[in-house]
Amino acid sequence: MLEGKSIDPATLELLEIAEAEGMPTAFSRCETIKPCPIGREGNCCKHCFMGHCRLVGKTTTGICGATLETVQARNFTRAAAAGSASHSDHGRNMAMTLIAVGEGKAPGFQVKDEKKLRRVAGYLGVPTDKRTTQEIALDVGKTALAEFGKQEGELLYLKRAPQKRQEIWRKLQIGPRGIDREVTEAMHRTTMGVDQDAEHILLQAMRVSLADGWGGSMLSTDISDILFGTPTPVMGAFNFGVLQEDQVNLVIHGHEPTLAELIVVMANDPDLLKYAESKGAKGINIVGMCCSGNELLMRHGVPMAGNFLQSDLIMASGAVEAMVVDYQCVMQGMQAAAEHYHTKVITTSPKAKITGATHIEFDDHRGIEIAKLIIRTAIDTFPNRKKVHIPNYIEPAIVGFSHEYIAYMQGGSYRESFRPLNDAIMNGRIRGLAGVAGCNNPHTMHDNAHVNIIKELIKNDVLVVTTGCAIAGGKHGMLTPEVMEFAGPGLREVCQAIGIPPVLHMGSCVDNSRILTVLSQCATEGGLGEDISDLPGVGIAPEWMSEKAKRSLE
Ligand code: MSK
């Protein structure tokens, strides 16, 4: 029954246990639910209640006369709008935390990367001369927040793209005006009886996607770096083996790094450690999952327990005291899985609850107190453990390559550059750049596409950057220096000269915006053309499932 489900032995080991113990997982549910072929192809119109109209066989229009092209374009655009809304709402939260820091109302948080704060202030037109860090932080936060509600003009970050690209966007009139405006307009244009020309609808899909990549996601990444530090390479570890048999295990899953950062700090609080000891545990072990995991991994080397399809499965280890989640890619089935064991699922976002789960709401004005309460709740759960089985698979990795670090590696602090990379592409030693991003999907073998595509790319002298749950490669040795031996001769030579591995971990799924920045910098460095589209670059999300991935690598 397990055949073809995953290439990861740790996943297969826990799947066997889950199956034997009757714990439902996404894998098991996928066996009984076959996707609706009409909906899956985007051929079902459910935007009004004359239908829903299923356009199959001889039925080529809906009751209103909408054609198949119009229906598909509407469905695609709505998915893009939802994806954009998700990443961007996360970005909004980050802006609000930065404002709270600027106002001195967020104990536990501070500006960690002042250089980045000043750089971002420059992009946003915030004055920095003779101003304190806190003053700049407040104005950067407010200007970032205003990008969401802006009604006219253009998003300020569009000017970070190559000039030629900006002109194309202007010519097509798809430069986003304000992030929220584009999401709202996408919903409006795709409702019954509004925009009914497929190509015209798809222009809005592009605009709402740009509002994410060059708006919400990019702001989110930048502000996270300002508050928590711009990543530089650190040692990390991957897979279920990062759980500790004799410690309280707390898994952080979701997307927002704010609370997660405080939990990592508070896990070393002497009183909490003593409390854990009093319950029979030898320590408090924080591990990550999915994109919150990526954030912690690349900034602190916090071990990464797994990617999306491992997130309910991990409970079958019997060793998870608390699964702490905020939002996005958090399966409701997690609660049913937790009920088979002693695990507490703790929801923390005011935007997301799960029926039956414990809700401890995060508030950045009382962050430390809430982080402590969550850890205490996890500790209280430790004595309820029954049988524990932690698969013994753990893979070391080097992670945390921000675009700033990649530029630094090519020219040092004062001459940051993309010249060596561009030269290597121009003289053919590197054949191109590939961003491998996105999720897992139980309809394809877990991790298989990610790992095999990465292997083929580097063998063919293509430099790979990877984000989100595509960090699957980390579980399979793709993020270690040893992977160099699988790289083609040209790529190997360049990576050794620059001092980077052939597969670079760049963070969470909102950090796809780092990939956009790298591509922009390569284009503006010169020699490869004047636009991102002139570069030999490709983005792929081979196991995607989320609406966020539908628009991810615009
Ligand atoms: S968590 S969007 S499964 S990458 Fe960002 Fe992973 Fe995809 Fe969610």
Coordinates of C-alpha atoms and ligand atoms in Angstrom, one line a residue:
M1 CA 0.0 0.0 0.0
L2 CA 2.9 2.3 0.6
E3 CA 4.5 1.8 -2.8
G4 CA 4.9 5.0 -4.8
K5 CA 3.9 7.3 -2.0
S6 CA 7.3 8.8 -1.1
I7 CA 10.9 8.5 -1.8
D8 CA 11.7 9.4 1.8
P9 CA 12.3 6.4 4.0
A10 CA 11.4 8.3 7.2
T11 CA 8.0 9.2 5.7
L12 CA 7.4 5.6 4.7
E13 CA 8.3 4.4 8.2
L14 CA 5.8 6.6 9.9
L15 CA 3.2 6.0 7.2
E16 CA 3.4 2.3 8.1
I17 CA 2.8 3.1 11.8
A18 CA 0.0 5.5 11.0
E19 CA -1.7 2.9 8.8
A20 CA -1.3 0.2 11.5
E21 CA -2.7 2.5 14.2
G22 CA -5.6 3.8 12.0
M23 CA -4.3 7.4 12.1
P24 CA -5.7 9.2 9.0
T25 CA -3.2 11.2 6.9
A26 CA -3.3 13.2 3.7
F27 CA -1.8 10.1 2.0
S28 CA -4.6 7.9 3.2
R29 CA -7.4 10.4 2.4
C30 CA -5.9 10.8 -1.1
E31 CA -6.6 7.2 -1.8
T32 CA -10.3 7.5 -1.3
I33 CA -10.9 11.0 -2.7
K34 CA -10.5 11.2 -6.5
P35 CA -10.3 14.8 -7.7
C36 CA -13.3 16.1 -9.7
P37 CA -11.9 16.1 -13.2
I38 CA -14.1 19.0 -14.2
G39 CA -13.1 21.2 -11.4
R40 CA -9.5 20.2 -11.7
E41 CA -9.3 21.4 -15.3
G42 CA -11.0 24.7 -14.3
N43 CA -14.1 23.8 -16.4
C44 CA -16.7 24.3 -13.6
C45 CA -18.2 27.7 -13.2
K46 CA -19.5 28.4 -9.7
H47 CA -19.5 32.1 -9.8
C48 CA -23.3 32.5 -9.8
F49 CA -26.3 30.4 -8.7
M50 CA -27.9 29.8 -12.1
G51 CA -25.4 26.9 -12.1
H52 CA -23.0 25.6 -11.1
C53 CA -22.3 25.0 -14.8
R54 CA -20.0 22.1 -15.7
L55 CA -18.6 22.6 -19.2
V56 CA -18.1 19.1 -20.5
G57 CA -18.9 17.2 -23.6
K58 CA -21.3 19.2 -25.8
T59 CA -21.8 21.8 -23.2
T60 CA -19.3 24.6 -24.2
T61 CA -20.9 27.6 -22.4
G62 CA -22.5 28.2 -19.1
I63 CA -26.2 29.3 -18.7
C64 CA -25.1 33.0 -19.0
G65 CA -23.2 32.1 -22.2
A66 CA -19.7 32.3 -20.6
T67 CA -17.3 30.3 -22.8
L68 CA -14.9 27.7 -21.6
E69 CA -12.0 30.1 -22.0
T70 CA -13.8 32.7 -19.9
V71 CA -14.6 30.2 -17.2
Q72 CA -11.0 28.9 -17.1
A73 CA -9.6 32.4 -17.0
R74 CA -11.9 33.3 -14.1
N75 CA -11.0 30.2 -12.1
F76 CA -7.3 30.8 -12.7
T77 CA -7.5 34.4 -11.8
R78 CA -9.4 33.7 -8.6
A79 CA -6.8 31.2 -7.5
A80 CA -4.1 33.7 -8.3
A81 CA -5.9 36.4 -6.2
A82 CA -6.3 34.0 -3.3
G83 CA -2.6 33.1 -3.4
S84 CA -1.6 36.8 -3.6
A85 CA -4.0 37.6 -0.7
S86 CA -2.3 34.9 1.4
H87 CA 1.3 36.0 0.9
S88 CA 0.4 39.6 1.1
D89 CA -1.7 39.4 4.2
H90 CA 1.3 37.8 5.8
G91 CA 3.3 40.8 4.6
R92 CA 0.8 43.2 6.1
N93 CA 1.3 41.5 9.5
M94 CA 5.0 41.9 9.2
A95 CA 4.6 45.7 8.5
M96 CA 2.3 46.0 11.5
T97 CA 4.9 44.3 13.7
L98 CA 7.6 46.7 12.4
I99 CA 5.3 49.6 13.3
A100 CA 4.8 48.2 16.8
V101 CA 8.6 48.0 17.1
G102 CA 9.0 51.6 15.9
E103 CA 6.5 52.7 18.5
G104 CA 8.3 50.7 21.2
K105 CA 5.2 48.6 21.8
A106 CA 6.5 45.1 20.9
P107 CA 8.6 43.8 23.7
G108 CA 10.9 41.0 22.6
F109 CA 11.3 42.4 19.1
Q110 CA 13.8 44.8 17.7
V111 CA 15.5 45.8 14.5
K112 CA 18.2 43.2 14.0
D113 CA 19.5 44.3 10.6
E114 CA 19.9 48.1 10.5
K115 CA 21.8 48.0 7.2
K116 CA 18.8 46.3 5.6
L117 CA 16.4 48.7 7.3
R118 CA 18.2 51.6 5.6
R119 CA 18.4 49.9 2.3
V120 CA 14.6 49.2 2.4
A121 CA 14.0 52.8 3.5
G122 CA 15.8 53.9 0.3
Y123 CA 13.5 51.7 -1.9
L124 CA 10.4 53.2 -0.1
G125 CA 11.6 56.8 -0.1
V126 CA 11.8 57.0 3.7
P127 CA 14.4 59.6 4.8
T128 CA 17.2 58.2 7.0
D129 CA 19.6 61.1 7.6
K130 CA 20.1 62.0 11.2
R131 CA 17.2 59.8 12.3
T132 CA 17.1 57.0 14.9
T133 CA 16.6 53.4 14.0
Q134 CA 13.3 53.5 15.7
E135 CA 12.1 56.5 13.7
I136 CA 13.1 54.9 10.4
A137 CA 11.5 51.6 11.4
L138 CA 8.3 53.3 12.2
D139 CA 8.2 55.1 8.8
V140 CA 9.3 52.1 6.9
G141 CA 6.5 50.1 8.5
K142 CA 3.9 52.8 7.8
T143 CA 5.0 53.2 4.2
A144 CA 5.0 49.5 3.7
L145 CA 1.5 49.3 5.2
A146 CA 0.3 52.0 2.9
E147 CA 1.2 49.9 -0.2
F148 CA -1.6 47.6 0.7
G149 CA -4.4 50.2 0.6
K150 CA -3.0 52.4 -2.2
Q151 CA -5.5 53.2 -4.9
E152 CA -3.5 54.8 -7.6
G153 CA 0.0 55.0 -9.1
E154 CA 2.3 52.0 -8.9
L155 CA 3.8 49.8 -6.1
L156 CA 7.1 51.4 -5.0
Y157 CA 9.0 48.1 -5.4
L158 CA 8.3 47.8 -9.1
K159 CA 11.3 50.0 -9.7
R160 CA 13.5 47.2 -8.3
A161 CA 12.8 45.3 -11.6
P162 CA 14.9 46.0 -14.7
Q163 CA 13.8 49.1 -16.6
K164 CA 12.8 47.1 -19.6
R165 CA 10.5 44.9 -17.6
Q166 CA 8.9 48.0 -15.9
E167 CA 8.2 49.4 -19.4
I168 CA 6.5 46.2 -20.5
W169 CA 4.3 46.3 -17.4
R170 CA 3.3 49.9 -18.1
K171 CA 2.6 49.2 -21.7
L172 CA 0.3 46.3 -20.8
Q173 CA -1.2 48.4 -17.9
I174 CA -0.6 45.6 -15.4
G175 CA 1.6 47.4 -13.0
P176 CA -0.2 46.9 -9.6
R177 CA -1.6 50.1 -8.0
G178 CA -2.1 48.8 -4.5
I179 CA -2.0 45.2 -3.2
D180 CA -5.5 45.0 -1.8
R181 CA -6.9 46.9 -4.8
E182 CA -5.7 44.2 -7.2
V183 CA -7.1 41.3 -5.1
T184 CA -10.5 43.1 -4.9
E185 CA -10.5 43.9 -8.6
A186 CA -9.6 40.3 -9.5
M187 CA -12.6 39.2 -7.5
H188 CA -14.9 41.8 -9.0
R189 CA -13.8 41.1 -12.6
T190 CA -14.4 37.4 -12.2
T191 CA -17.8 37.6 -10.7
M192 CA -20.9 36.9 -12.9
G193 CA -21.4 39.4 -15.7
V194 CA -18.2 41.5 -15.5
D195 CA -15.0 40.7 -17.4
Q196 CA -15.8 38.2 -20.2
D197 CA -12.8 38.2 -22.4
A198 CA -10.3 35.5 -21.3
E199 CA -7.2 37.4 -22.3
H200 CA -8.4 40.5 -20.6
I201 CA -9.2 38.6 -17.4
L202 CA -5.7 37.0 -17.5
L203 CA -4.1 40.4 -17.6
Q204 CA -5.6 41.0 -14.1
A205 CA -4.3 37.6 -13.0
M206 CA -0.8 38.9 -14.0
R207 CA -1.4 42.2 -12.2
V208 CA -2.6 40.5 -9.0
S209 CA 0.4 38.1 -9.1
L210 CA 2.8 41.0 -9.6
A211 CA 1.2 42.6 -6.5
D212 CA 2.3 39.6 -4.6
G213 CA 5.8 39.0 -5.9
W214 CA 6.9 42.6 -6.1
G215 CA 4.5 43.7 -3.3
G216 CA 3.3 41.6 -0.4
S217 CA 5.9 38.8 -0.6
M218 CA 8.9 41.1 -1.2
L219 CA 7.8 43.4 1.7
S220 CA 7.3 40.4 3.9
T221 CA 10.8 39.0 3.2
D222 CA 12.4 42.4 3.6
I223 CA 10.7 43.2 6.9
S224 CA 11.4 39.7 8.3
D225 CA 15.1 40.3 7.5
I226 CA 15.0 43.7 9.2
L227 CA 13.4 42.3 12.3
F228 CA 15.1 38.9 12.6
G229 CA 18.2 39.3 10.6
T230 CA 19.1 38.7 6.9
P231 CA 20.1 35.1 6.6
T232 CA 23.7 34.0 6.0
P233 CA 24.6 30.3 5.7
V234 CA 24.2 28.2 8.8
M235 CA 24.3 24.4 9.4
G236 CA 20.9 22.8 9.7
A237 CA 19.4 19.3 9.8
F238 CA 16.5 17.7 8.1
N239 CA 13.9 15.0 8.8
F240 CA 12.0 13.2 11.6
G241 CA 15.2 12.2 13.3
V242 CA 15.5 15.8 14.6
L243 CA 12.8 14.9 17.2
Q244 CA 14.3 14.1 20.6
E245 CA 13.1 11.1 22.5
D246 CA 13.8 12.5 26.0
Q247 CA 12.8 16.1 25.5
V248 CA 9.6 18.0 25.0
N249 CA 9.2 18.4 21.3
L250 CA 7.5 21.5 19.9
V251 CA 6.9 21.6 16.2
I252 CA 6.4 25.1 14.6
H253 CA 4.4 25.0 11.4
G254 CA 2.8 27.7 9.2
H255 CA 4.3 30.9 7.8
E256 CA 4.8 33.8 10.2
P257 CA 8.2 34.0 11.9
T258 CA 7.2 36.5 14.6
L259 CA 5.9 34.2 17.4
A260 CA 8.2 31.4 16.3
E261 CA 11.2 33.6 16.9
L262 CA 10.1 34.2 20.5
I263 CA 9.4 30.6 21.1
V264 CA 13.0 29.7 20.1
V265 CA 14.3 32.3 22.5
M266 CA 12.0 31.3 25.4
A267 CA 12.9 27.6 25.0
N268 CA 16.1 28.5 26.8
D269 CA 14.4 30.2 29.7
P270 CA 15.8 28.6 32.9
D271 CA 12.4 28.5 34.6
L272 CA 10.8 26.7 31.7
L273 CA 13.7 24.3 31.4
K274 CA 13.3 23.5 35.1
Y275 CA 9.6 23.1 34.7
A276 CA 10.3 20.6 31.8
E277 CA 12.6 18.7 34.1
S278 CA 10.0 18.5 36.8
K279 CA 7.8 16.7 34.2
G280 CA 10.5 14.2 33.4
A281 CA 11.9 15.8 30.2
K282 CA 15.6 16.5 29.7
G283 CA 15.0 19.7 27.7
I284 CA 12.8 21.6 25.2
N285 CA 13.4 20.8 21.6
I286 CA 12.0 23.2 19.0
V287 CA 11.8 21.9 15.4
G288 CA 10.3 23.5 12.3
M289 CA 7.9 22.3 9.6
C290 CA 7.1 23.8 6.2
C291 CA 7.8 27.6 5.8
S292 CA 7.8 28.7 9.5
G293 CA 10.4 26.0 9.7
N294 CA 12.3 27.5 6.8
E295 CA 12.4 30.9 8.5
L296 CA 13.8 29.4 11.7
L297 CA 16.2 27.1 9.9
M298 CA 17.8 29.8 7.8
R299 CA 18.2 32.3 10.6
H300 CA 19.0 30.1 13.6
G301 CA 19.8 26.6 12.2
V302 CA 16.7 25.3 14.1
P303 CA 16.3 21.7 12.7
M304 CA 13.6 21.1 10.1
A305 CA 11.4 18.1 10.8
G306 CA 9.8 17.9 7.4
N307 CA 7.8 19.5 4.6
F308 CA 4.1 19.8 3.9
L309 CA 3.1 16.1 3.5
Q310 CA 4.9 15.2 6.7
S311 CA 3.0 17.7 8.8
D312 CA 0.3 15.4 10.1
L313 CA 2.3 12.3 9.8
I314 CA 4.9 13.5 12.3
M315 CA 2.4 12.9 15.1
A316 CA 2.6 9.1 14.5
S317 CA 6.0 9.3 16.1
G318 CA 4.2 9.7 19.4
A319 CA 6.9 12.2 20.3
V320 CA 5.2 15.5 19.5
E321 CA 3.9 17.4 22.5
A322 CA 2.7 20.4 20.6
M323 CA 2.1 21.3 17.0
V324 CA 2.1 25.1 17.0
V325 CA 0.5 26.6 13.9
D326 CA -0.4 30.0 12.6
Y327 CA -1.7 30.0 9.0
Q328 CA -1.5 28.5 5.5
C329 CA -0.7 24.9 4.6
V330 CA -2.0 23.8 8.0
M331 CA -4.3 20.8 7.3
Q332 CA -7.4 20.5 9.4
G333 CA -6.8 16.7 9.4
M334 CA -3.9 17.5 11.8
Q335 CA -6.3 17.7 14.7
A336 CA -7.8 14.2 13.9
A337 CA -4.2 12.9 13.7
A338 CA -3.3 14.5 17.0
E339 CA -6.3 12.9 18.7
H340 CA -4.7 9.5 18.1
Y341 CA -1.8 10.5 20.3
H342 CA -1.2 12.9 23.2
T343 CA -0.3 15.8 20.9
K344 CA -1.9 19.2 21.3
V345 CA -2.5 21.3 18.2
I346 CA -2.2 24.9 19.2
T347 CA -3.5 27.5 16.8
T348 CA -2.1 31.0 17.3
S349 CA -3.4 33.4 14.6
P350 CA -6.4 35.5 15.2
K351 CA -7.2 34.6 11.6
A352 CA -7.2 30.8 11.9
K353 CA -8.7 28.3 14.3
I354 CA -9.2 24.6 13.9
T355 CA -12.2 22.9 15.5
G356 CA -11.1 20.9 18.6
A357 CA -7.6 22.5 18.7
T358 CA -6.3 24.6 21.6
H359 CA -6.3 28.3 20.7
I360 CA -3.6 30.6 22.3
E361 CA -3.8 33.8 20.3
F362 CA -0.6 35.7 19.4
D363 CA -0.4 39.4 20.1
D364 CA 2.9 41.1 19.3
H365 CA 2.4 43.5 22.3
R366 CA 2.5 40.5 24.7
G367 CA 4.7 38.1 22.7
I368 CA 7.0 36.9 25.4
E369 CA 4.1 36.0 27.7
I370 CA 2.3 34.1 25.0
A371 CA 5.4 32.2 23.9
K372 CA 6.0 31.1 27.5
L373 CA 2.4 30.0 27.8
I374 CA 2.6 27.9 24.7
I375 CA 5.9 26.2 25.8
R376 CA 4.3 25.5 29.2
T377 CA 1.3 23.9 27.6
A378 CA 3.6 21.7 25.6
I379 CA 5.5 20.7 28.7
D380 CA 2.3 19.8 30.5
T381 CA 1.5 17.4 27.7
F382 CA 4.9 15.5 28.0
P383 CA 3.8 13.1 30.8
N384 CA 0.9 11.9 28.6
R385 CA 3.2 10.3 26.0
K386 CA 2.6 6.6 25.2
K387 CA 4.6 4.7 22.6
V388 CA 7.4 6.7 20.9
H389 CA 8.9 5.8 17.6
I390 CA 11.2 8.4 16.0
P391 CA 12.5 7.3 12.6
N392 CA 16.3 7.5 12.7
Y393 CA 16.8 9.7 9.6
I394 CA 18.6 13.0 9.9
E395 CA 20.4 14.8 7.1
P396 CA 22.8 17.7 7.7
A397 CA 22.5 20.7 5.4
I398 CA 23.9 24.2 4.8
V399 CA 21.0 26.7 4.4
G400 CA 20.2 30.4 4.4
F401 CA 21.5 32.0 1.1
S402 CA 19.9 35.4 0.9
H403 CA 20.4 37.4 -2.3
E404 CA 22.5 39.8 -0.2
Y405 CA 24.8 36.9 0.8
I406 CA 25.1 35.6 -2.8
A407 CA 26.1 39.1 -3.9
Y408 CA 28.5 39.4 -1.0
M409 CA 30.2 36.1 -2.0
Q410 CA 30.9 37.5 -5.4
G411 CA 32.4 40.8 -4.4
G412 CA 32.8 41.3 -0.7
S413 CA 31.1 43.9 1.5
Y414 CA 32.0 46.9 -0.6
R415 CA 31.7 45.6 -4.1
E416 CA 28.7 43.3 -3.9
S417 CA 28.2 42.0 -7.4
F418 CA 26.7 39.4 -9.7
R419 CA 29.5 39.8 -12.2
P420 CA 31.2 36.4 -11.7
L421 CA 27.8 34.6 -12.1
N422 CA 26.9 36.5 -15.2
D423 CA 30.4 35.9 -16.7
A424 CA 30.0 32.2 -15.9
I425 CA 26.7 32.1 -17.8
M426 CA 28.1 34.1 -20.7
N427 CA 31.1 31.8 -21.2
G428 CA 28.9 28.8 -20.9
R429 CA 30.3 27.2 -17.8
I430 CA 26.9 27.7 -16.2
R431 CA 24.0 27.0 -18.5
G432 CA 21.3 28.7 -16.5
L433 CA 19.5 29.3 -13.3
A434 CA 16.5 27.4 -11.9
G435 CA 14.2 28.2 -9.0
V436 CA 12.7 25.0 -7.7
A437 CA 9.9 26.0 -5.4
G438 CA 6.5 24.9 -4.1
C439 CA 4.7 22.3 -2.1
N440 CA 4.1 18.5 -2.0
N441 CA 1.0 17.0 -3.4
P442 CA -0.2 13.4 -2.5
H443 CA -1.1 12.9 -6.2
T444 CA 2.5 12.7 -7.0
M445 CA 5.2 10.7 -5.2
H446 CA 6.3 12.8 -2.2
D447 CA 9.7 14.6 -2.8
N448 CA 10.4 12.6 -6.0
A449 CA 10.0 15.4 -8.5
H450 CA 11.9 17.9 -6.4
V451 CA 14.9 15.7 -5.8
N452 CA 15.2 14.3 -9.3
I453 CA 14.7 17.6 -11.1
I454 CA 17.4 19.2 -8.9
K455 CA 19.8 16.3 -9.6
E456 CA 19.2 16.6 -13.4
L457 CA 19.6 20.4 -13.3
I458 CA 22.9 20.5 -11.5
K459 CA 24.2 17.6 -13.6
N460 CA 23.6 19.8 -16.6
D461 CA 25.4 22.8 -15.2
V462 CA 22.3 24.7 -14.0
L463 CA 22.6 26.5 -10.7
V464 CA 19.6 25.8 -8.5
V465 CA 17.9 27.9 -5.8
T466 CA 15.2 26.4 -3.7
T467 CA 12.5 27.6 -1.4
G468 CA 9.4 26.5 0.5
C469 CA 8.7 22.7 0.7
A470 CA 11.0 22.1 -2.3
I471 CA 13.6 22.0 0.4
A472 CA 12.7 18.3 0.1
G473 CA 16.2 18.2 -1.4
G474 CA 17.6 18.9 2.1
K475 CA 16.3 15.5 3.3
H476 CA 18.1 13.8 0.4
G477 CA 21.6 15.3 0.8
M478 CA 21.1 18.0 -1.9
L479 CA 22.0 20.9 0.5
T480 CA 25.4 19.6 1.5
P481 CA 28.8 20.5 0.0
E482 CA 29.1 16.8 -1.0
V483 CA 26.5 17.3 -3.7
M484 CA 29.2 19.1 -5.6
E485 CA 30.3 15.7 -7.0
F486 CA 26.9 15.4 -8.8
A487 CA 27.3 18.8 -10.5
G488 CA 28.4 19.2 -14.0
P489 CA 32.1 20.3 -14.5
G490 CA 31.3 23.9 -15.4
L491 CA 28.9 24.5 -12.5
R492 CA 31.3 22.8 -10.1
E493 CA 34.2 25.0 -11.1
V494 CA 32.2 28.2 -10.7
C495 CA 30.7 27.2 -7.4
Q496 CA 34.1 26.3 -6.0
A497 CA 35.6 29.6 -7.2
I498 CA 32.7 31.6 -5.7
G499 CA 32.5 29.4 -2.6
I500 CA 28.8 28.4 -2.9
P501 CA 27.2 25.0 -3.2
P502 CA 25.3 24.2 -6.5
V503 CA 21.9 24.1 -4.7
L504 CA 21.1 27.2 -2.6
H505 CA 18.4 27.2 0.0
M506 CA 16.8 30.6 -0.1
G507 CA 14.0 30.3 2.5
S508 CA 10.2 30.0 2.7
C509 CA 7.6 30.4 0.0
V510 CA 7.3 34.2 0.4
D511 CA 11.0 34.2 -0.1
N512 CA 10.4 33.5 -3.8
S513 CA 10.8 37.3 -3.9
R514 CA 14.5 36.7 -3.2
I515 CA 14.7 34.8 -6.5
L516 CA 13.1 37.8 -8.2
T517 CA 15.7 40.0 -6.7
V518 CA 18.6 37.7 -7.8
L519 CA 17.2 37.6 -11.4
S520 CA 16.8 41.4 -11.4
Q521 CA 20.3 41.9 -10.2
C522 CA 21.7 39.5 -12.8
A523 CA 19.8 41.4 -15.5
T524 CA 21.0 44.8 -14.4
E525 CA 24.6 43.6 -13.9
G526 CA 24.7 43.5 -17.7
G527 CA 25.9 41.2 -20.4
L528 CA 23.0 38.8 -20.4
G529 CA 20.4 41.1 -21.8
E530 CA 18.3 43.9 -20.3
D531 CA 15.4 42.0 -18.9
I532 CA 14.7 39.0 -16.7
S533 CA 13.2 37.3 -19.7
D534 CA 16.6 37.5 -21.4
L535 CA 18.2 35.3 -18.8
P536 CA 18.5 31.6 -19.2
G537 CA 16.3 31.1 -16.1
V538 CA 13.3 29.0 -15.2
G539 CA 11.0 28.6 -12.2
I540 CA 9.2 25.4 -11.4
A541 CA 6.9 24.1 -8.7
P542 CA 6.8 20.4 -9.6
E543 CA 4.7 19.2 -6.7
W544 CA 2.5 22.3 -6.2
M545 CA -0.9 22.2 -4.5
S546 CA -1.5 25.7 -3.0
E547 CA -3.1 28.6 -4.7
K548 CA 0.0 30.5 -3.6
A549 CA 2.1 28.4 -5.8
K550 CA -0.2 29.2 -8.8
R551 CA 1.3 32.6 -8.9
S552 CA 4.5 32.1 -7.1
L553 CA 7.3 32.6 -9.7
E554 CA 5.7 35.3 -11.7
Ligands
MSK1 S1 4.4 25.8 3.0 S2 2.6 26.9 -0.1 S3 3.1 23.7 1.0 S4 5.7 25.5 -0.3 FE1 5.0 27.7 2.4 FE2 5.1 24.5 1.5 FE3 3.6 25.1 -0.6 FE4 2.7 25.6 1.7

